[in-house]
XYZ file of C-alpha atoms in Angstrom:
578
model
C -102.028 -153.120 36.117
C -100.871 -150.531 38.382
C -97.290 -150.245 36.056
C -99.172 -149.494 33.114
C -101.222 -147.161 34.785
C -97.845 -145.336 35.584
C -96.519 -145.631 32.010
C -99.774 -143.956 31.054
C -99.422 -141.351 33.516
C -95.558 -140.883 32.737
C -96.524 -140.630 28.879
C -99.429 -138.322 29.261
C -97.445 -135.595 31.385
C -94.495 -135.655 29.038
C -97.120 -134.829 26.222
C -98.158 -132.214 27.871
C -94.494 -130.597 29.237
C -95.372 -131.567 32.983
C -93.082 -133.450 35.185
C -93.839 -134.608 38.162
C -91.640 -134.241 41.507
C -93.776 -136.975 42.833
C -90.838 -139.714 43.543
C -93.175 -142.307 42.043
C -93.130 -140.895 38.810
C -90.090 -142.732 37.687
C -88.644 -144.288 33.778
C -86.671 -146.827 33.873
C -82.016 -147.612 33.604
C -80.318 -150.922 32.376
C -81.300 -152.187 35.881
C -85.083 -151.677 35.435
C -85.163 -149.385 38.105
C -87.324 -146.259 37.200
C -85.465 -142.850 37.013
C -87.373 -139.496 37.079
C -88.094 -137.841 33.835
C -86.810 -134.442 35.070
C -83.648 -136.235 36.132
C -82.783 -137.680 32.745
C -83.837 -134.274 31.108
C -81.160 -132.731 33.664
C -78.485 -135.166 32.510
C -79.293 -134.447 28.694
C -78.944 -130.781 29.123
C -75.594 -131.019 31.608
C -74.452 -133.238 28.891
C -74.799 -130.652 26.302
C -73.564 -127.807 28.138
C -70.540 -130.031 28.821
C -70.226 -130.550 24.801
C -70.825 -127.195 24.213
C -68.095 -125.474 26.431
C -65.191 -128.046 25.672
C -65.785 -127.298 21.825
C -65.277 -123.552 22.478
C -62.267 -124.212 25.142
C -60.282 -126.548 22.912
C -61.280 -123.804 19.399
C -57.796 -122.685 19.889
C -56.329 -125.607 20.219
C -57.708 -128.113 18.125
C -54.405 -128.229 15.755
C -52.530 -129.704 18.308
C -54.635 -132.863 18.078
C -53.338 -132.850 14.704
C -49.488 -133.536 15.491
C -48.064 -134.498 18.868
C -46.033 -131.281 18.096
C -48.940 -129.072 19.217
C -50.341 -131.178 21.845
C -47.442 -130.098 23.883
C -48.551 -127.184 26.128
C -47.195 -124.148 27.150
C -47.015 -125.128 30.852
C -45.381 -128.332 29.124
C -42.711 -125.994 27.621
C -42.026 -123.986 30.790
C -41.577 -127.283 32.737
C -39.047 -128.334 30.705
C -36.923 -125.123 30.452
C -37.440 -124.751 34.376
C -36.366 -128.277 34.877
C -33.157 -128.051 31.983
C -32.159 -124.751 34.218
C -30.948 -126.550 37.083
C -28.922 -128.686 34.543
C -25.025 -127.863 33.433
C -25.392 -125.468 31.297
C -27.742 -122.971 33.715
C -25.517 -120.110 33.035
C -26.997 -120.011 29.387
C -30.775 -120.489 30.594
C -32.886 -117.345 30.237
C -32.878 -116.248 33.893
C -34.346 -112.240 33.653
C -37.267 -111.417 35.754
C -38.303 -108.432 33.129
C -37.977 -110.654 30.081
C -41.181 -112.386 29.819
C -41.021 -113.788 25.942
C -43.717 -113.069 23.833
C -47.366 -112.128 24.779
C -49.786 -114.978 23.968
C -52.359 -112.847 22.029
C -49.371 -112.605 19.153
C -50.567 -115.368 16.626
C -47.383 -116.307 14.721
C -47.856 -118.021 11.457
C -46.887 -119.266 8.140
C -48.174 -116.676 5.479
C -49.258 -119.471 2.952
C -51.915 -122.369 3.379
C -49.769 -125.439 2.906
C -46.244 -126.221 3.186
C -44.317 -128.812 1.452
C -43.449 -132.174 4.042
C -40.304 -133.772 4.270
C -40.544 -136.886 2.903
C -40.362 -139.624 5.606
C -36.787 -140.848 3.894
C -35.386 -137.741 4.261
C -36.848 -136.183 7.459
C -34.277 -135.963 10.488
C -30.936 -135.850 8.486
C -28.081 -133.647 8.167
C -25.242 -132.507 5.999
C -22.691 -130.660 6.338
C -19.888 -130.005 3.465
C -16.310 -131.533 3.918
C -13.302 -129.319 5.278
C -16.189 -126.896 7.175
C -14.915 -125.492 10.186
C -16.154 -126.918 13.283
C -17.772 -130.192 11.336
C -17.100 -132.389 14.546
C -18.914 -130.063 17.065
C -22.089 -129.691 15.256
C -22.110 -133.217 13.717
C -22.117 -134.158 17.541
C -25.342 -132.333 18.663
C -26.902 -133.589 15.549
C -26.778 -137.060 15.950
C -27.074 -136.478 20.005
C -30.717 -134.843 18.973
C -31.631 -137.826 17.220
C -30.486 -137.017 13.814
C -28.249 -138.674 11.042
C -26.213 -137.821 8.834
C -27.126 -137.709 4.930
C -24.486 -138.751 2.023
C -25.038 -135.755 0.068
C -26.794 -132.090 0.251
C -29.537 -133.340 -2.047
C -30.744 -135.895 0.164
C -30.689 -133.979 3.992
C -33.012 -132.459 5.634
C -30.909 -129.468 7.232
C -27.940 -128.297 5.756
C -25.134 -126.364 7.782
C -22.521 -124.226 6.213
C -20.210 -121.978 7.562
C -19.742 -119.612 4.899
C -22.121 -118.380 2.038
C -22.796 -120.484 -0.764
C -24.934 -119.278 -2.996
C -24.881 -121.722 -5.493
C -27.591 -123.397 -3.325
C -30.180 -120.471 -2.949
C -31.880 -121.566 -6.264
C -30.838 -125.190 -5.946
C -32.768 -126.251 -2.987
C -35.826 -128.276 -2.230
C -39.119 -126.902 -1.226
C -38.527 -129.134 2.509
C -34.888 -128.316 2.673
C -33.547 -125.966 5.332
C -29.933 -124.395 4.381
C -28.214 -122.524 7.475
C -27.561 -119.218 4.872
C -30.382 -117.085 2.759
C -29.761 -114.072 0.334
C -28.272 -110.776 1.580
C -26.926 -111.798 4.620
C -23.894 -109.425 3.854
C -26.185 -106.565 4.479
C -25.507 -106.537 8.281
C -22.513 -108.680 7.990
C -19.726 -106.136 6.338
C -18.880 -103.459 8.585
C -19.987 -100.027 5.946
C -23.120 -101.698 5.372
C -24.432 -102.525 8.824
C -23.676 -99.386 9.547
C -25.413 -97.324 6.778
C -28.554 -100.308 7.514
C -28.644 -99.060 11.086
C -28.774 -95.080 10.062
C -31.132 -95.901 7.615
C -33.331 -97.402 10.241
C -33.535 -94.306 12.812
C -33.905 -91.848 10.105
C -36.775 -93.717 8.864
C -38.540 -94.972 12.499
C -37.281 -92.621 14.702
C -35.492 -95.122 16.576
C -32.451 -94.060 18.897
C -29.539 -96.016 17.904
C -27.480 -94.960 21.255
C -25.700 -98.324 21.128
C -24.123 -97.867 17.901
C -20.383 -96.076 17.869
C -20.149 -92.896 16.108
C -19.066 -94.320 12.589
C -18.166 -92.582 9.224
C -18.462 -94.544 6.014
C -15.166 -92.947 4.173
C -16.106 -94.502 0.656
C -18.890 -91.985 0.758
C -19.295 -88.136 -0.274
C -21.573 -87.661 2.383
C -19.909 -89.561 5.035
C -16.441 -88.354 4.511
C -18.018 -84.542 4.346
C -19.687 -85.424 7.710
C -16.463 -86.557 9.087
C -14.088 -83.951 8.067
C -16.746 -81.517 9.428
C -17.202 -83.404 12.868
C -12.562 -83.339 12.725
C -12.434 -79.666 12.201
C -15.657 -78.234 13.935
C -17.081 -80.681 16.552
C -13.105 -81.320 18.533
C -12.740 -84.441 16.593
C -9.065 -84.260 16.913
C -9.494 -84.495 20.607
C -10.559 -88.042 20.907
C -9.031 -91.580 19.253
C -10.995 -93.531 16.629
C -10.709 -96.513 14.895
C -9.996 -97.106 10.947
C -11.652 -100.109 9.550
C -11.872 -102.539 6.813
C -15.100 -103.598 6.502
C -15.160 -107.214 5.178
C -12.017 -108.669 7.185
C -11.841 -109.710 10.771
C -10.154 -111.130 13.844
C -8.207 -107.773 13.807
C -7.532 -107.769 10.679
C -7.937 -104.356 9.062
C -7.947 -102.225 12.136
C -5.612 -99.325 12.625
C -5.981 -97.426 15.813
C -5.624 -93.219 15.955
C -4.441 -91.535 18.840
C -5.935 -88.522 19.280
C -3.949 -85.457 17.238
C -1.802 -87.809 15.931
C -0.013 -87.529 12.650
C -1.896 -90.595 11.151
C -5.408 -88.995 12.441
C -4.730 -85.437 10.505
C -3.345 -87.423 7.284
C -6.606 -89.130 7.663
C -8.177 -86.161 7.601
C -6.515 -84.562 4.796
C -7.049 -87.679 2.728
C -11.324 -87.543 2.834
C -10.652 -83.335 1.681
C -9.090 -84.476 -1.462
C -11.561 -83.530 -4.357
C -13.469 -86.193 -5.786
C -15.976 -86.961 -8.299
C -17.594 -90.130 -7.140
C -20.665 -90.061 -4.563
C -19.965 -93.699 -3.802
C -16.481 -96.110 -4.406
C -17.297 -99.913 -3.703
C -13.615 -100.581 -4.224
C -12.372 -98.121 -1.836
C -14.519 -99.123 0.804
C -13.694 -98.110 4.917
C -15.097 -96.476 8.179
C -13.957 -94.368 10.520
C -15.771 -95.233 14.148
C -15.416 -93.325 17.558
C -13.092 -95.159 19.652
C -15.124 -96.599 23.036
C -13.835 -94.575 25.757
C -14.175 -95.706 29.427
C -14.380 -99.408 29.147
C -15.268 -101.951 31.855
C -11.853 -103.871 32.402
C -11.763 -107.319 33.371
C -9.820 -109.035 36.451
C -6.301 -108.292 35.690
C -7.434 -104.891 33.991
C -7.693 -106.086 30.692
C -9.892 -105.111 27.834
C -13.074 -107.145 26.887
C -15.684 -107.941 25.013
C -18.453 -110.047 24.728
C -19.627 -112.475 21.873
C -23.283 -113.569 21.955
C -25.173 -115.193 19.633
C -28.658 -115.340 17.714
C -30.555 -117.607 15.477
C -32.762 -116.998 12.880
C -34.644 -120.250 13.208
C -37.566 -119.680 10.417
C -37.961 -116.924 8.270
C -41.851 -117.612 7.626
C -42.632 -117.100 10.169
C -39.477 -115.134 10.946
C -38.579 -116.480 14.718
C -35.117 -114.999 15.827
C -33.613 -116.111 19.078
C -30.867 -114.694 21.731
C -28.191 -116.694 23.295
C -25.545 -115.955 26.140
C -22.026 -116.519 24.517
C -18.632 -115.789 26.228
C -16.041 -113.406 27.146
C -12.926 -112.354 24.749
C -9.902 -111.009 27.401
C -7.395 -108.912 25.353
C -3.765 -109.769 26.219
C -1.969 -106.744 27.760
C -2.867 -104.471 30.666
C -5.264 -101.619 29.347
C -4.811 -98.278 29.037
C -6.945 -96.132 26.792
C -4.691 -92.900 26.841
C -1.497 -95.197 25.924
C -0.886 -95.345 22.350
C 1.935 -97.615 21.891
C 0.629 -100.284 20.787
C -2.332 -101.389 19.227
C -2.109 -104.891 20.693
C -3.816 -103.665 23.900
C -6.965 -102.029 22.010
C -8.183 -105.419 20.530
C -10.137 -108.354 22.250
C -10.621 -110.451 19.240
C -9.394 -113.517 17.873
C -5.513 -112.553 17.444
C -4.142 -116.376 18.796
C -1.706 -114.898 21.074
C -1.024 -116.760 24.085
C -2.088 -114.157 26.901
C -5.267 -114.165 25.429
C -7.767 -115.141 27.353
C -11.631 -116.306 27.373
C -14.353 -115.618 30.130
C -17.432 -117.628 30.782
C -21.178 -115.707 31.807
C -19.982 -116.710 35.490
C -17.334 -114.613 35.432
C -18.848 -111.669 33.735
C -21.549 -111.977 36.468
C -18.860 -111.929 39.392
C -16.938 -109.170 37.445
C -19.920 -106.714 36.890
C -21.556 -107.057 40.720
C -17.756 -106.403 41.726
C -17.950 -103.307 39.892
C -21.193 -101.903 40.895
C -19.897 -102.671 44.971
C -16.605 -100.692 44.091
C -18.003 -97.315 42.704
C -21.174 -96.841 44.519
C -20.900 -93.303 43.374
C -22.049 -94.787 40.148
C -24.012 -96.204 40.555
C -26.380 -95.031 43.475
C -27.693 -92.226 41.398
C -28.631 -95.546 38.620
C -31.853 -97.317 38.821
C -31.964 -100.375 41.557
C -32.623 -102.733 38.691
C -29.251 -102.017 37.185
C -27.284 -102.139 40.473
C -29.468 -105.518 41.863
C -28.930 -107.956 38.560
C -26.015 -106.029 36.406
C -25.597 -109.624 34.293
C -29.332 -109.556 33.332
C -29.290 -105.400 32.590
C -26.473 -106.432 30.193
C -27.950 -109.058 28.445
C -31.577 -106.983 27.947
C -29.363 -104.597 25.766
C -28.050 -107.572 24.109
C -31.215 -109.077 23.335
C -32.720 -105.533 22.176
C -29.716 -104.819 19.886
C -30.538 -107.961 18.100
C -34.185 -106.924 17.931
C -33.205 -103.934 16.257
C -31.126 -106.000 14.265
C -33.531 -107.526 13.060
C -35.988 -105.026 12.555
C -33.767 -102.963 10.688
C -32.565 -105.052 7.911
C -36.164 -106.838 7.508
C -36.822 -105.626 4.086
C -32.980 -106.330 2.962
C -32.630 -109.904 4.762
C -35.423 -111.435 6.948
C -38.466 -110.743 4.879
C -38.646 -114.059 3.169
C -40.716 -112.570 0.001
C -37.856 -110.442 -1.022
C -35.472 -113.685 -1.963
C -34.995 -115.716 -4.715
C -34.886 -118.472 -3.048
C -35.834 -122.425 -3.627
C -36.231 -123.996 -0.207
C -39.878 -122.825 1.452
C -37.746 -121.797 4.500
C -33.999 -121.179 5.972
C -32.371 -120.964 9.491
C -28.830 -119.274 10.565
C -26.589 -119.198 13.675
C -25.022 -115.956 14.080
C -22.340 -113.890 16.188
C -23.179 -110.497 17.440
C -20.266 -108.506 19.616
C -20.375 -105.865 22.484
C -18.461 -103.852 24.723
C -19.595 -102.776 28.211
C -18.176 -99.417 29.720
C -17.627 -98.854 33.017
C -21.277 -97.486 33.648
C -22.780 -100.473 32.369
C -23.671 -99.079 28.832
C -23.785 -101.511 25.905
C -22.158 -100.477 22.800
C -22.892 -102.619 19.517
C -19.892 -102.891 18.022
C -21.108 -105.697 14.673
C -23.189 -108.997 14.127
C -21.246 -111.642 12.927
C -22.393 -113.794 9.839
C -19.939 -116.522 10.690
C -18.871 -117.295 14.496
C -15.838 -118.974 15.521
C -16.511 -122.282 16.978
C -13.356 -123.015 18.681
C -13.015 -125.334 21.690
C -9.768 -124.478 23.188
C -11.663 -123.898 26.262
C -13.879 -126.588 28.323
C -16.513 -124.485 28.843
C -16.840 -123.686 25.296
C -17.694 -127.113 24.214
C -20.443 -126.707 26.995
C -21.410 -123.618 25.163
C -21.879 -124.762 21.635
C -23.556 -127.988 22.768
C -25.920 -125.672 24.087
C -26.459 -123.049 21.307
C -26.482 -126.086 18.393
C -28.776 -128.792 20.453
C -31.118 -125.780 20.905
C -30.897 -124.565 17.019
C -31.625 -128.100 15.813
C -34.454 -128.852 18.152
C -36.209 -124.986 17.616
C -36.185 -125.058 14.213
C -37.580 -128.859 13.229
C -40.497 -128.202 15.909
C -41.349 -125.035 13.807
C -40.984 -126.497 10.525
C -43.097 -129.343 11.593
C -45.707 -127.081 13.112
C -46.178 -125.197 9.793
C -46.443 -128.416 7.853
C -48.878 -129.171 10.100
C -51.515 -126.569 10.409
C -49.659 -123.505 8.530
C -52.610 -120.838 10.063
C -51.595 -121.842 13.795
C -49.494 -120.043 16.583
C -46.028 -121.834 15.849
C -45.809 -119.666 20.127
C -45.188 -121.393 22.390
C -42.037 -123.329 21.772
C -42.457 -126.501 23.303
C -38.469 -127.777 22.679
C -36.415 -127.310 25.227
C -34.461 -123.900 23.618
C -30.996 -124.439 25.567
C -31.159 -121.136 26.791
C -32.242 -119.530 23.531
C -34.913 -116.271 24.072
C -36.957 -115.244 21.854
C -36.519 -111.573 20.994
C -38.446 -111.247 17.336
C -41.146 -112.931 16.337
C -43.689 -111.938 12.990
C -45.937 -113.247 10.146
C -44.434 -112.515 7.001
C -47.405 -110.720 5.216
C -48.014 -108.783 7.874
C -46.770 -105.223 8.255
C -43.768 -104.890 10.483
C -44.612 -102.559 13.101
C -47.600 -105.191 13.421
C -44.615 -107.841 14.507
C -43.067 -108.082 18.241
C -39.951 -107.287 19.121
C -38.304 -107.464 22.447
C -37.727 -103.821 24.100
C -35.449 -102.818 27.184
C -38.225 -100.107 27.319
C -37.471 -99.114 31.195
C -33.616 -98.720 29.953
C -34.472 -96.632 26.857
C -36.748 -94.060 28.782
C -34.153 -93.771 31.268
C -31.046 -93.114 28.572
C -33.038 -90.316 27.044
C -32.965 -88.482 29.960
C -29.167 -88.485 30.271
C -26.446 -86.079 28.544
C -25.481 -87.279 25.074
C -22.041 -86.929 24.215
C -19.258 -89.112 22.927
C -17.573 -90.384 25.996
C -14.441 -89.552 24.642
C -15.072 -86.102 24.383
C -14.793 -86.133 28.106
C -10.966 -86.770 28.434
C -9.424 -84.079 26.650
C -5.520 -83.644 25.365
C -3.975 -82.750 28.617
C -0.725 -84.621 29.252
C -1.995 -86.704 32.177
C -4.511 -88.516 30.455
C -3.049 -88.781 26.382
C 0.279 -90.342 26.075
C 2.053 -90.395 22.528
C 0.375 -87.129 21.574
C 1.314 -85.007 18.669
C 1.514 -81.285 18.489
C -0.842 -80.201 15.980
C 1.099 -79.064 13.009
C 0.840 -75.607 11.615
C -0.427 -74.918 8.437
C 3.228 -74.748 7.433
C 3.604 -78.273 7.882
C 0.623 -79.438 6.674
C 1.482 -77.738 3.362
C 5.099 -79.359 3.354
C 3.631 -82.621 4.413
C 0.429 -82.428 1.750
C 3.276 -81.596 -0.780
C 6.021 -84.583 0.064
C 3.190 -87.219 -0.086
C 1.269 -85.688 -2.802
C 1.863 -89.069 -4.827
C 0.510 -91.011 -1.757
C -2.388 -89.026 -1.725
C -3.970 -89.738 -4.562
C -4.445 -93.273 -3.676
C -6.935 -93.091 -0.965
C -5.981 -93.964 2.952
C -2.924 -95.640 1.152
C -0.720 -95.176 4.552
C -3.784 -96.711 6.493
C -3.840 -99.662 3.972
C -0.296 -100.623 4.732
C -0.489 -100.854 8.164
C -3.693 -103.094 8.270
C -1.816 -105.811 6.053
């Protein structure tokens, strides 16, 4: 009797909205035991609110529980590249404090709103064409990553190349990834990265300061601007550098002393009347020899090859790696002009040559800044406290610009006629420090050299190919996935690969983020801008092997004798780059 009087009571207040704190007043759990009405109406609404918030928490997230791909979290991905840093390879692990990656509120995504899947027979192989240069290293971190290798190019998932074969461009499957996509030659040949590069600060107002003073000689314009710069701005003054612009490892180079004889028949050659604005098969620059150089241990010249990956181009995701450190093989002396042996770092097989590694750079460039304090006091702190890391921002903002520059040419997707849905690259990009720590961009490099002569090389490219392979399936697989969604952050461990581009294709450019050395920029513009050469002069103690300057005598005798060498443009200059 007296429990149904309190079921009465318990029904008749809940009618009416009333609850009673009375501890008495009590329903009932699995146990019988009576629990309070406000008590379970508490629990309902906690439950809710619980519900409620997780739903709106895990909004930006809720691909992830699509594919394991995205259930790996950012803190996930920064565990794992601070835990590979302490590994073997921590030289080529991001280690800037300024370079923070990019800023979560950038959503990178596929443009479309489906993407083709590999099929399951195909997914996780590889092919790479017989007789390809450096088949064994990259066949290596392949199958170390998990991967195997297909019979044919028809059947694998990624395809690597080392040259451009365009055959495949239209001859690709939706799912296939080929290492090469239209137009790569754009940045690739000499004239053209050039001319890409002016193009770009005319039209964005961007200050190219790492780029050499270059002429394009092929050109009305450019040889106009160059004979004027020769015979107006003291071009005679100061060396330069002839080039061919689609050969390398040396090849094609002739160096110019300054008022030499080969330097005013240059000269006299781009005067010559012609009626063509443009000739493709006469094609050549002129570029501003780098004056001042950083020398390395034994006072050789040096430069440095890095490297970059495009590993998707929708979205476009383009990456900066550490490289190494190409020694020239003879005792450097920029005002001797004896041979041109002593001018060039690159690949030229001799046996002096030598190779650094990024520990070495690191050791020479703090020895450096300790030896000419008078330097380098008057330079910011962070240039004199981590000289290694103020290098490599340049780097990594060169290839930014690189990127940004030939985006409508290359790395906008839309522009290609091209098969496969997406495409990846691994690329060479090459630098010289001077002795103040400036960067100059001397060219990006379409093809690499792979060679393992050195032990720490086969470090290096285990490095730069493990992280390729793994970067670009986890964004391929994240676009399959849920195309719409931040492909950010990696999750892969990148081997030391930064991210220094990053953009929806679709989206206007200027909307995309690119990595900026902005502290380095503002403080270049307030410094004098001149061509460091410009600085030594012609006096005896600093140019060896120089020429008088003829008189207009001779140049008329001279013009006259090689009047039949004349007409055949920078003929001389051809002959000695053979």
């Amino acid at each position: 009797m007296l429990r149904k009087k309190q079921q009465s009571y318990h029904r008749h207040n809940n009618a009416n909205g009333n609850h009673s704190n009375n501890g008495t007043d009590k329903g009932k759990n699995s146990k019988g035991k009576v629990l309070s009405p406000k008590l379970i109406l508490t629990l309902l609404a906690i439950s809710f609110a619980i519900a409620f918030l997780y739903s709106l928490t895990n909004n930006d997230s809720s691909s992830r529980a699509e594919d394991a791909t995205f259930s790996k979290s950012a803190t996930t991905a920064s565990t794992r590249r601070s835990s590979s840093s302490s590994s073997s390879n921590a030289i080529f692990q991001s280690s800037s404090s300024s370079y923070q990656g990019v800023p979560s509120h950038y959503n990178i995504h596929g443009q479309y709103q489906s993407y083709t899947q590999v099929p399951l027979e195909n997914k996780k192989s590889f092919f790479i064409p017989p007789k390809t240069p450096f088949r064994r290293s990259v066949s290596r971190a392949f199958r170390h990553q998990g991967w195997r290798k297909a019979d044919t190019a028809e059947e694998a998932h990624l395809i690597w190349d080392k040259g451009v074969n365009s055959s495949k461009f239209t001859a690709l499957e939706k799912w296939q990834r080929y290492s090469y996509y239209p137009n790569v030659a754009a940045w690739d040949e000499k004239d053209k990265f050039i001319t890409g590069f002016e193009k770009y600060s005319a039209a964005e107002g961007v200050d190219i300061y790492m780029i050499p003073e270059t002429y394009r000689l092929n050109t009305k314009k450019g040889r106009e601007r160059f004979v004027h710069r020769m015979n107006k701005g003291g071009g005679y003054a100061v060396p330069w550098v002839f080039k061919k612009p689609t050969v390398n490892n040396g090849k094609g180079v002739t160096m110019l002393a300054p008022e030499s004889k080969e330097l005013h028949e240059l000269v006299e050659e781009q005067q010559e009347p012609s009626s063509e604005d443009e000739d493709e098969d006469e094609r050549s620059i002129v570029q501003a020899y780098i004056c001042h150089e950083l020398t390395w241990t034994r006072h050789q010249k040096f430069d440095l090859r890095f490297y970059w990956m495009v590993a998707s181009l929708d979205p476009l995701v383009v990456l900066y790696h550490d490289g190494y450190v190409r020694v020239g093989n003879a005792v450097y002396d920029e005002s001797n002009w004896d041979s041109t042996t002593q001018h060039l770092t690159t690949h030229t097989y001799l046996s002096t040559e030598d190779k650094g590694t990024m520990e070495e750079l690191d050791d020479v460039l703090r020895a450096h800044v300790a030896q000419h304090p008078e330097t380098f006091t008057h330079q910011p702190a962070w240039i004199r406290d981590n000289p290694l890391e103020h290098v490599r921002n340049q780097c990594r903002q060169a290839v930014a610009h690189t990127v940004s520059a030939f985006y409508d040419k290359t790395f906008g997707h839309s522009h290609h006629n091209y098969t496969a849905e997406n495409a990846y690259g691994l690329y060479g990009a090459d630098f010289i420090v001077t002795d103040d720590l400036h960067v100059m961009y001397v060219e990006a490099q379409a093809g690499p050299g792979m060679e393992e002569e050195f032990d720490f090389r086969v470090e290096l490219h285990r490095s730069l190919v493990r992280g390729m392979i793994d970067v670009v399936e986890e964004i391929q697989e994240k676009v399959e996935v849920a195309p719409q969604r931040n492909v950010l952050p990696l999750a892969s461990d990148t081997n030391g690969w930064d991210i220094v581009y990053a953009g929806t294709e679709g989206i206007p450019k200027d909307q995309h983020w690119k990595y900026q050395y902005q502290e380095y920029d503002q403080y270049r513009k307030k410094q004098p801008r001149q061509n460091a050469c410009d600085a030594i002069g012609t006096s005896s103690s600093n140019i060896k092997k120089v020429k008088k300057k003829p008189t207009s005598a001779s140049i008329t005798a001279t013009k006259a004798a090689t009047s039949n060498k004349v007409k055949k443009k920078s003929s001389l200059l051809r002959e000695k780059t053979k």
